[in-house]
Short mmCIF file of C-alpha atoms and ligand atoms in Angstrom, two decimals:
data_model
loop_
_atom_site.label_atom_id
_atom_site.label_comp_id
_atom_site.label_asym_id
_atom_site.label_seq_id
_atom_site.Cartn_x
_atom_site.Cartn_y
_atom_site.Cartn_z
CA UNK L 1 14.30 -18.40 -22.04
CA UNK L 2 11.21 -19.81 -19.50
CA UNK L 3 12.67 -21.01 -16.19
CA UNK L 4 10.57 -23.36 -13.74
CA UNK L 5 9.00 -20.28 -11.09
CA UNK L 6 6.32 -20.37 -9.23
CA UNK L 7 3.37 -17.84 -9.30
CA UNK L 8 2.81 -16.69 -5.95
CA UNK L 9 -1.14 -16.19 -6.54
CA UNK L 10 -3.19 -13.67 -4.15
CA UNK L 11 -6.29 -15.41 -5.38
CA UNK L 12 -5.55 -19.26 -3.82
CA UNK L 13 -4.11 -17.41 -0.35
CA UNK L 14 -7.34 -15.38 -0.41
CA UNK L 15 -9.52 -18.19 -0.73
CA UNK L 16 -7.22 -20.02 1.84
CA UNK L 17 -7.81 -17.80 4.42
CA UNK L 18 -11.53 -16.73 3.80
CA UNK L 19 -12.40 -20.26 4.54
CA UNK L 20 -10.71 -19.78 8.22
CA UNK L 21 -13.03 -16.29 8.07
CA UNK L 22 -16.24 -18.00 7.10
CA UNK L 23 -15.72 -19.91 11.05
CA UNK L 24 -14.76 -16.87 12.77
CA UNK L 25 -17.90 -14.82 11.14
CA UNK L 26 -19.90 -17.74 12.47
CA UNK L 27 -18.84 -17.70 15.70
CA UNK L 28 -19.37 -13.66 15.67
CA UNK L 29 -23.13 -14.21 14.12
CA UNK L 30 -23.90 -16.63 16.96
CA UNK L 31 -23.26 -13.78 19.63
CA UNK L 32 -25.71 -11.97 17.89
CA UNK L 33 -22.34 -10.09 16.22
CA UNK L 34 -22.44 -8.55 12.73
CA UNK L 35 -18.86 -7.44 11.93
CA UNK L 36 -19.31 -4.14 10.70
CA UNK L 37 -16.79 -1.95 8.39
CA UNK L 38 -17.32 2.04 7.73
CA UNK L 39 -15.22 3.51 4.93
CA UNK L 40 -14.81 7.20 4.49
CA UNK L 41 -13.56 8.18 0.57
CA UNK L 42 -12.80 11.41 0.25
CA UNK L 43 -12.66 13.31 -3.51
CA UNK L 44 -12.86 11.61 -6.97
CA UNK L 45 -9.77 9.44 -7.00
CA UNK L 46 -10.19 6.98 -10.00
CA UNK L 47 -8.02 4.24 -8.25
CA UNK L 48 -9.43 4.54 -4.51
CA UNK L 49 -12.96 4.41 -5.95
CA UNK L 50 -12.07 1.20 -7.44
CA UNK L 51 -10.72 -0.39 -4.16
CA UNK L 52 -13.04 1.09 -2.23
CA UNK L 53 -16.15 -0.51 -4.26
CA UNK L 54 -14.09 -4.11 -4.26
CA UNK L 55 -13.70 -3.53 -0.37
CA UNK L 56 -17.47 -3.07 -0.19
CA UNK L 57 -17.92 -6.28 -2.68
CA UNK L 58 -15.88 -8.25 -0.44
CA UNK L 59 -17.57 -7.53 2.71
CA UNK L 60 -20.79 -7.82 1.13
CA UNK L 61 -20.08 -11.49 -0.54
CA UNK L 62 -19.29 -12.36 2.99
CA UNK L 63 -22.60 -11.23 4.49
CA UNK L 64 -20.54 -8.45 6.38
CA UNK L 65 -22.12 -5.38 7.24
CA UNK L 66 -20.22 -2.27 4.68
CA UNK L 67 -21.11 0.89 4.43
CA UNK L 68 -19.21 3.46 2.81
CA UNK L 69 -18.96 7.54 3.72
CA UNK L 70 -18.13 9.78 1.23
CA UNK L 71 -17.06 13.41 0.92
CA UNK L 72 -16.39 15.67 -1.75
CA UNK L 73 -12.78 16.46 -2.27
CA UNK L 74 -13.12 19.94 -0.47
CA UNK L 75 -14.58 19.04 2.31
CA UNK L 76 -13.78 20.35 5.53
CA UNK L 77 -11.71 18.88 8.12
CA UNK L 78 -14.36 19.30 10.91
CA UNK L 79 -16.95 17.72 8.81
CA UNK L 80 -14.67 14.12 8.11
CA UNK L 81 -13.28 14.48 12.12
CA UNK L 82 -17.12 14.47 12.86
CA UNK L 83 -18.30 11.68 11.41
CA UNK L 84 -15.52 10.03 12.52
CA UNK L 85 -16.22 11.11 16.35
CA UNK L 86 -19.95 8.92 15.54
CA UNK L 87 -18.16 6.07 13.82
CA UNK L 88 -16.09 5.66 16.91
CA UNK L 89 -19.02 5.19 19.09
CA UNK L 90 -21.48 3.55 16.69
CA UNK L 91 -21.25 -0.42 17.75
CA UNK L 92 -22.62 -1.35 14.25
CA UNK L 93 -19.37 -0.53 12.92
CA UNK L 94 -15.95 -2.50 14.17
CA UNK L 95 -13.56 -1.28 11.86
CA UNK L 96 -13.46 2.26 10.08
CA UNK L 97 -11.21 2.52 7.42
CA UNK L 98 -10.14 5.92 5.41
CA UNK L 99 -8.68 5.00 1.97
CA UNK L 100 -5.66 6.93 1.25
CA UNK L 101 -4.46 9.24 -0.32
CA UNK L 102 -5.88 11.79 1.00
CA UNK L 103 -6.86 15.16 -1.57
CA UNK L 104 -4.06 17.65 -0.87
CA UNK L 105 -4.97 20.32 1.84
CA UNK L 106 -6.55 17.57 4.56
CA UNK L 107 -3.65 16.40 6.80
CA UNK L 108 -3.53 12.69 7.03
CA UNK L 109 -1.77 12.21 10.50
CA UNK L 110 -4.50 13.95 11.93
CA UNK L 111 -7.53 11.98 10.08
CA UNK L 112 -6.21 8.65 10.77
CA UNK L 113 -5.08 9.62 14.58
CA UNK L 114 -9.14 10.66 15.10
CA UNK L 115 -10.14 6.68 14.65
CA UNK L 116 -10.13 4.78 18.18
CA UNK L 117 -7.32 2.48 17.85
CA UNK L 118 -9.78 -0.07 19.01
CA UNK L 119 -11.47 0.85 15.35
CA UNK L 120 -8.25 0.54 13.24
CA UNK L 121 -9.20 -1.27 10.59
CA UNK L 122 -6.03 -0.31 8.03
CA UNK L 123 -3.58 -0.55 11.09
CA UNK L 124 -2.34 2.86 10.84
CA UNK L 125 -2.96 4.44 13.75
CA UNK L 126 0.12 5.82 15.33
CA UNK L 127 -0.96 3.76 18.63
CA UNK L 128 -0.81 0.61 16.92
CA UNK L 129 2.14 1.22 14.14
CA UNK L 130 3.91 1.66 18.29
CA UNK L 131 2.50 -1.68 19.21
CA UNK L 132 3.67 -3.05 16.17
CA UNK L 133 6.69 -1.93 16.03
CA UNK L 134 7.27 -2.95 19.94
CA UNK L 135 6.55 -6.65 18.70
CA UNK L 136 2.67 -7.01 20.07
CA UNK L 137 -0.16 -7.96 18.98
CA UNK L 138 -2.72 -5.77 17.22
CA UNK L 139 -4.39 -5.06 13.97
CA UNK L 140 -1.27 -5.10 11.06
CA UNK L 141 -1.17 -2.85 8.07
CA UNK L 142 -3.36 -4.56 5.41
CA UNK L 143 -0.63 -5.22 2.29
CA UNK L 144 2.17 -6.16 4.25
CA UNK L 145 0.57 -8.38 7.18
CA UNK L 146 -0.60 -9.90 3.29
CA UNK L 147 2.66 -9.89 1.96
CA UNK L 148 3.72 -12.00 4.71
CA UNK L 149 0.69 -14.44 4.21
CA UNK L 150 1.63 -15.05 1.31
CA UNK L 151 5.00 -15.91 1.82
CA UNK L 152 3.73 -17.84 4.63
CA UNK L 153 1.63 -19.91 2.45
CA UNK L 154 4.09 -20.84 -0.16
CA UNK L 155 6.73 -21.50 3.27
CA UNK L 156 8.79 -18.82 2.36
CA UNK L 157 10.46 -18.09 5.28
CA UNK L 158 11.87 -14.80 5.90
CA UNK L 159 14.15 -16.06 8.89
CA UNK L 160 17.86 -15.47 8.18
CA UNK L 161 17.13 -14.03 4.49
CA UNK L 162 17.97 -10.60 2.91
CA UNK L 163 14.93 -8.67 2.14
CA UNK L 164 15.23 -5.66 0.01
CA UNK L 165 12.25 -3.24 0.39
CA UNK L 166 12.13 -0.81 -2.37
CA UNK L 167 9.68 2.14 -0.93
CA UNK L 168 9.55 3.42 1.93
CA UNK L 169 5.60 4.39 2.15
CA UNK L 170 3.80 4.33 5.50
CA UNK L 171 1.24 2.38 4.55
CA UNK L 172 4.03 -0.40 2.88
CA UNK L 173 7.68 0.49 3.16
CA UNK L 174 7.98 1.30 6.84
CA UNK L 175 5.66 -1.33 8.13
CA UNK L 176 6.92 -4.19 5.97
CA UNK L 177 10.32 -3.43 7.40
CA UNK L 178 9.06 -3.66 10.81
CA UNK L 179 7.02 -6.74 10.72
CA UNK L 180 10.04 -8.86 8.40
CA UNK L 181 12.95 -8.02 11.10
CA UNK L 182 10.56 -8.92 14.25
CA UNK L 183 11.54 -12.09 16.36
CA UNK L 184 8.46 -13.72 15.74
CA UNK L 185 6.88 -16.46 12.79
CA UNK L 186 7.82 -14.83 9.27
CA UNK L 187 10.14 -12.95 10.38
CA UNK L 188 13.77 -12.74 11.72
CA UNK L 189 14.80 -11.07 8.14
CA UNK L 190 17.47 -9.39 7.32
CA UNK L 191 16.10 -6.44 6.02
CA UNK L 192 17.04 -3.06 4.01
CA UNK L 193 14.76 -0.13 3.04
CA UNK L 194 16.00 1.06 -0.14
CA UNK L 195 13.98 4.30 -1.63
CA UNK L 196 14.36 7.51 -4.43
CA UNK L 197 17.96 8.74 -2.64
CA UNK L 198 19.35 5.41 -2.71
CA UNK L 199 22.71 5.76 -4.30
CA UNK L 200 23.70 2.13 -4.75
CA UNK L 201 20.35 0.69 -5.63
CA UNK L 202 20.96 -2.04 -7.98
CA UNK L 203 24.07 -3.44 -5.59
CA UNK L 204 21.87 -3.62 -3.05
CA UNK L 205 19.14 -5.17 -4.40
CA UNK L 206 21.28 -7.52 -6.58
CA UNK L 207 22.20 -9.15 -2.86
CA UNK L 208 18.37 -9.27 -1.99
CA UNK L 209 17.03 -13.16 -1.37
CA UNK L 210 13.71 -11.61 -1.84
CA UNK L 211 12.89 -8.50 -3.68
CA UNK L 212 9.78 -6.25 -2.45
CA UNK L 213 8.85 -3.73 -5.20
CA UNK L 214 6.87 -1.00 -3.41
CA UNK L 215 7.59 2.45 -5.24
CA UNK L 216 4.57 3.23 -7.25
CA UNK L 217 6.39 3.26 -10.48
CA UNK L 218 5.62 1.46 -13.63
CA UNK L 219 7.88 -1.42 -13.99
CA UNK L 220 10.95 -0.06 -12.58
CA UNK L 221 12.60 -3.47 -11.49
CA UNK L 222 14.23 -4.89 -14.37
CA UNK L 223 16.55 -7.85 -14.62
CA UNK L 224 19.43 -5.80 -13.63
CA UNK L 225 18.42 -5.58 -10.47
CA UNK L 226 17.88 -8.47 -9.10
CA UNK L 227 20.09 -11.62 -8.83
CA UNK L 228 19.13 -15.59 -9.80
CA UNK L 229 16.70 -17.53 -8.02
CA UNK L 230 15.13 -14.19 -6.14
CA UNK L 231 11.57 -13.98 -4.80
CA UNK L 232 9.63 -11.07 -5.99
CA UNK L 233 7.00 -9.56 -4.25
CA UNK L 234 5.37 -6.69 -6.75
CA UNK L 235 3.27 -4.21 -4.66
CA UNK L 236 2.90 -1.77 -7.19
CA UNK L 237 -0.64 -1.68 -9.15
CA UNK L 238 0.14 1.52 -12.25
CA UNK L 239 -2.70 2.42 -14.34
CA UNK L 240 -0.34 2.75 -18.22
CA UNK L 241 -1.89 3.81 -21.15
CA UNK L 242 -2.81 1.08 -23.43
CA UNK L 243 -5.03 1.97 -26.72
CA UNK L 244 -5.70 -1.72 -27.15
CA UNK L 245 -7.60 -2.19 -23.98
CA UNK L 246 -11.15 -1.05 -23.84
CA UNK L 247 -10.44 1.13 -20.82
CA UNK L 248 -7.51 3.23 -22.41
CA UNK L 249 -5.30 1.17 -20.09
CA UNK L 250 -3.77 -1.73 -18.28
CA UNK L 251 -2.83 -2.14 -15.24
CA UNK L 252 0.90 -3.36 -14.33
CA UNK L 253 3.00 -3.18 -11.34
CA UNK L 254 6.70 -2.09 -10.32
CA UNK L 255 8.26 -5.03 -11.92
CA UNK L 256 8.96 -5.55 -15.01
CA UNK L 257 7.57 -9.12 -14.92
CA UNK L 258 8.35 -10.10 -18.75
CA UNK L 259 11.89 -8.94 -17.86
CA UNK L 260 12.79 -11.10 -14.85
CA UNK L 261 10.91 -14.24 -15.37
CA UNK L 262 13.53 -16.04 -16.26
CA UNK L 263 15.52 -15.12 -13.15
CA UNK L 264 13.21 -15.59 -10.73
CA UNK L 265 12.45 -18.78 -8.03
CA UNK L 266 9.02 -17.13 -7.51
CA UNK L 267 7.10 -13.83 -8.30
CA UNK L 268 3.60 -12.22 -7.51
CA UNK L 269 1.09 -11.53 -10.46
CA UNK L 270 -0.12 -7.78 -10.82
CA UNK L 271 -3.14 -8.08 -10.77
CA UNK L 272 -3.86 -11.05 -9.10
CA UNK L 273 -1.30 -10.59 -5.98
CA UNK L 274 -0.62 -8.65 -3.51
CA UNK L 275 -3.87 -6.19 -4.00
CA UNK L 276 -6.00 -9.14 -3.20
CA UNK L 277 -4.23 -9.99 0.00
CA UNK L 278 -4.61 -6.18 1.17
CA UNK L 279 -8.40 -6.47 0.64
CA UNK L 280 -8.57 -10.00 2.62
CA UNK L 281 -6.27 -8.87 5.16
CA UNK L 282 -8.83 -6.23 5.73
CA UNK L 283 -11.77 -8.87 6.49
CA UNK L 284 -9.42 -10.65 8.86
CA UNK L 285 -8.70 -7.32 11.04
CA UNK L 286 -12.24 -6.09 11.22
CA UNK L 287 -12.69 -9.84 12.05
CA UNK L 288 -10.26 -9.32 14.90
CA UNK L 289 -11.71 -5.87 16.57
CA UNK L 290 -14.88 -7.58 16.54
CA UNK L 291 -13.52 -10.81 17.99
CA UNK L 292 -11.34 -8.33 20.87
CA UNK L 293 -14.79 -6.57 21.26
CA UNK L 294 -16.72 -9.44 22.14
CA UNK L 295 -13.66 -11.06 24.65
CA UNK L 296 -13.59 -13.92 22.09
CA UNK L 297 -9.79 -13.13 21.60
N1 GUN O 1 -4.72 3.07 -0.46
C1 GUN O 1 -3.94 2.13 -1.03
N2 GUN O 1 -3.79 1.09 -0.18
C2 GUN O 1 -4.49 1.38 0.92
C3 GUN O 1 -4.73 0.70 2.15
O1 GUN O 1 -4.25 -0.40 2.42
N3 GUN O 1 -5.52 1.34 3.04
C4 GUN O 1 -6.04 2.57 2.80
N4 GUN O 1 -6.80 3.13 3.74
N5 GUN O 1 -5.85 3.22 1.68
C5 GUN O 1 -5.08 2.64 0.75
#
């Protein structure tokens, strides 16, 4: 059964909003500015190595200055905390970035509380999840300040609605939650966190108006969970073993997508959704510190 849904894709947003970057980067490049991003990856992680080499692609297509740090996965803590002491006070670089997860052993409170919140590219310093969170203005968490792009673009509004957040991450969950229930554009949702000790999970997302899949598990969210006419938002990019592909696998996200198509008012591709938003929502803030830098903002 094939229902009429729309494809929410990351790719038109993208494009969408890179043309309102191209402008900004302009204006930067005329004050003799060359937005500048530093990323530190730290150990071998097959995944972050990928996003960090599309970060450095996107920056680069853009004429942005990119420059990525790297350190072996045993590295010690005084060596990343130093380099990140120069990145602060470097002016070549506007945004630093660590990509997450961090190996186990290096504590990542402390890493991501050593970049100047005046630096936060990701939007993860504790400083700014608090200005967040007390409804201000300052760089958002990449995937969910794209999440709501998206929803923006396709006027989805959030007001009034019951979003169900599945995941509870820092990086997505929490963040997500905050920005949906804010009195402010795209927000004013009704919102619950739902996560691994959820006892009633299916009643509770079987309420949801829109459905944000955020758990890091292989199409978990199957038609049972979700009622007619939902939005889905998948977050969720799993690596699953596929002996047909030439890599040894495909990638898929938290939904099962083949499952609630014909169910669903709108959904988000993986790949081809949300992951592209988090990269371009990662232009746009080290757009911003620069633009705060120079007083253009
Ligand atoms: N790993 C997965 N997503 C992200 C992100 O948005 N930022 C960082 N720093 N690491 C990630």
């Amino acid at each position: 059964m094939q229902n009429n849904y729309i494809l929410l894709d990351g790719k038109i947003v993208s494009e969408h909003l890179k043309k309102s970057f191209s402008e900004r980067i302009s204006k930067l490049k005329r004050k003799g500015i060359l937005p500048g991003l530093a990323v530190i990856l730290i150990g071998d992680d097959p995944a972050s190595q990928v996003y960090v080499r599309n970060k450095e692609r996107d920056f680069i297509k853009l004429g942005l200055n990119s420059r990525v740090f790297k350190f072996d996965k045993k590295a010690k803590k005084e060596d990343i905390l130093s380099l990140i002491d120069h990145l602060n006070k470097n002016d070549e670089y506007h945004g630093i970035l660590v990509q997450l997860p961090l190996p186990e052993g290096i504590d990542e409170f402390e890493i991501v509380s050593a970049i100047s919140p005046d630096k936060d590219a990701d939007g993860l310093h504790p400083y700014n999840i608090g200005t967040m969170t007390t409804g201000r203005e300052c760089p958002f968490p990449c995937t969910p300040h794209g999440i709501l792009k998206i929803l923006e673009f396709y006027n989805i509004d959030p007001a009034g609605k019951h979003v169900a957040i599945v995941g509870r991450s820092n990086i997505v969950g929490k963040p997500l939650a905050i920005l949906l229930m804010q009195k402010r554009n795209m927000g004013n949702a009704t919102v619950t966190v739902c996560h691994s000790r959820t006892e009633n999970l299916k009643e509770i997302t079987r309420t949801a108006d829109i459905l944000v899949a955020a758990i890091g598990k292989p199409e978990f969210i199957k038609r049972e969970h979700i009622k007619d006419g939902v939005v889905i938002i998948d977050v969720g990019i799993n690596r699953v073993e596929d002996k047909l592909s030439n890599k040894g696998y495909r990638l898929t996200g938290d939904v099962d997508f083949n499952d609630v198509l014909d169910k669903v008012s709108a959904i988000t591709p993986v790949p081809g959704g949300v992951g592209l938003m988090t990269r371009t929502m990662l232009i746009h803030n080290t757009l911003y510190l620069a633009e705060k830098k120079a007083g253009l903002i």
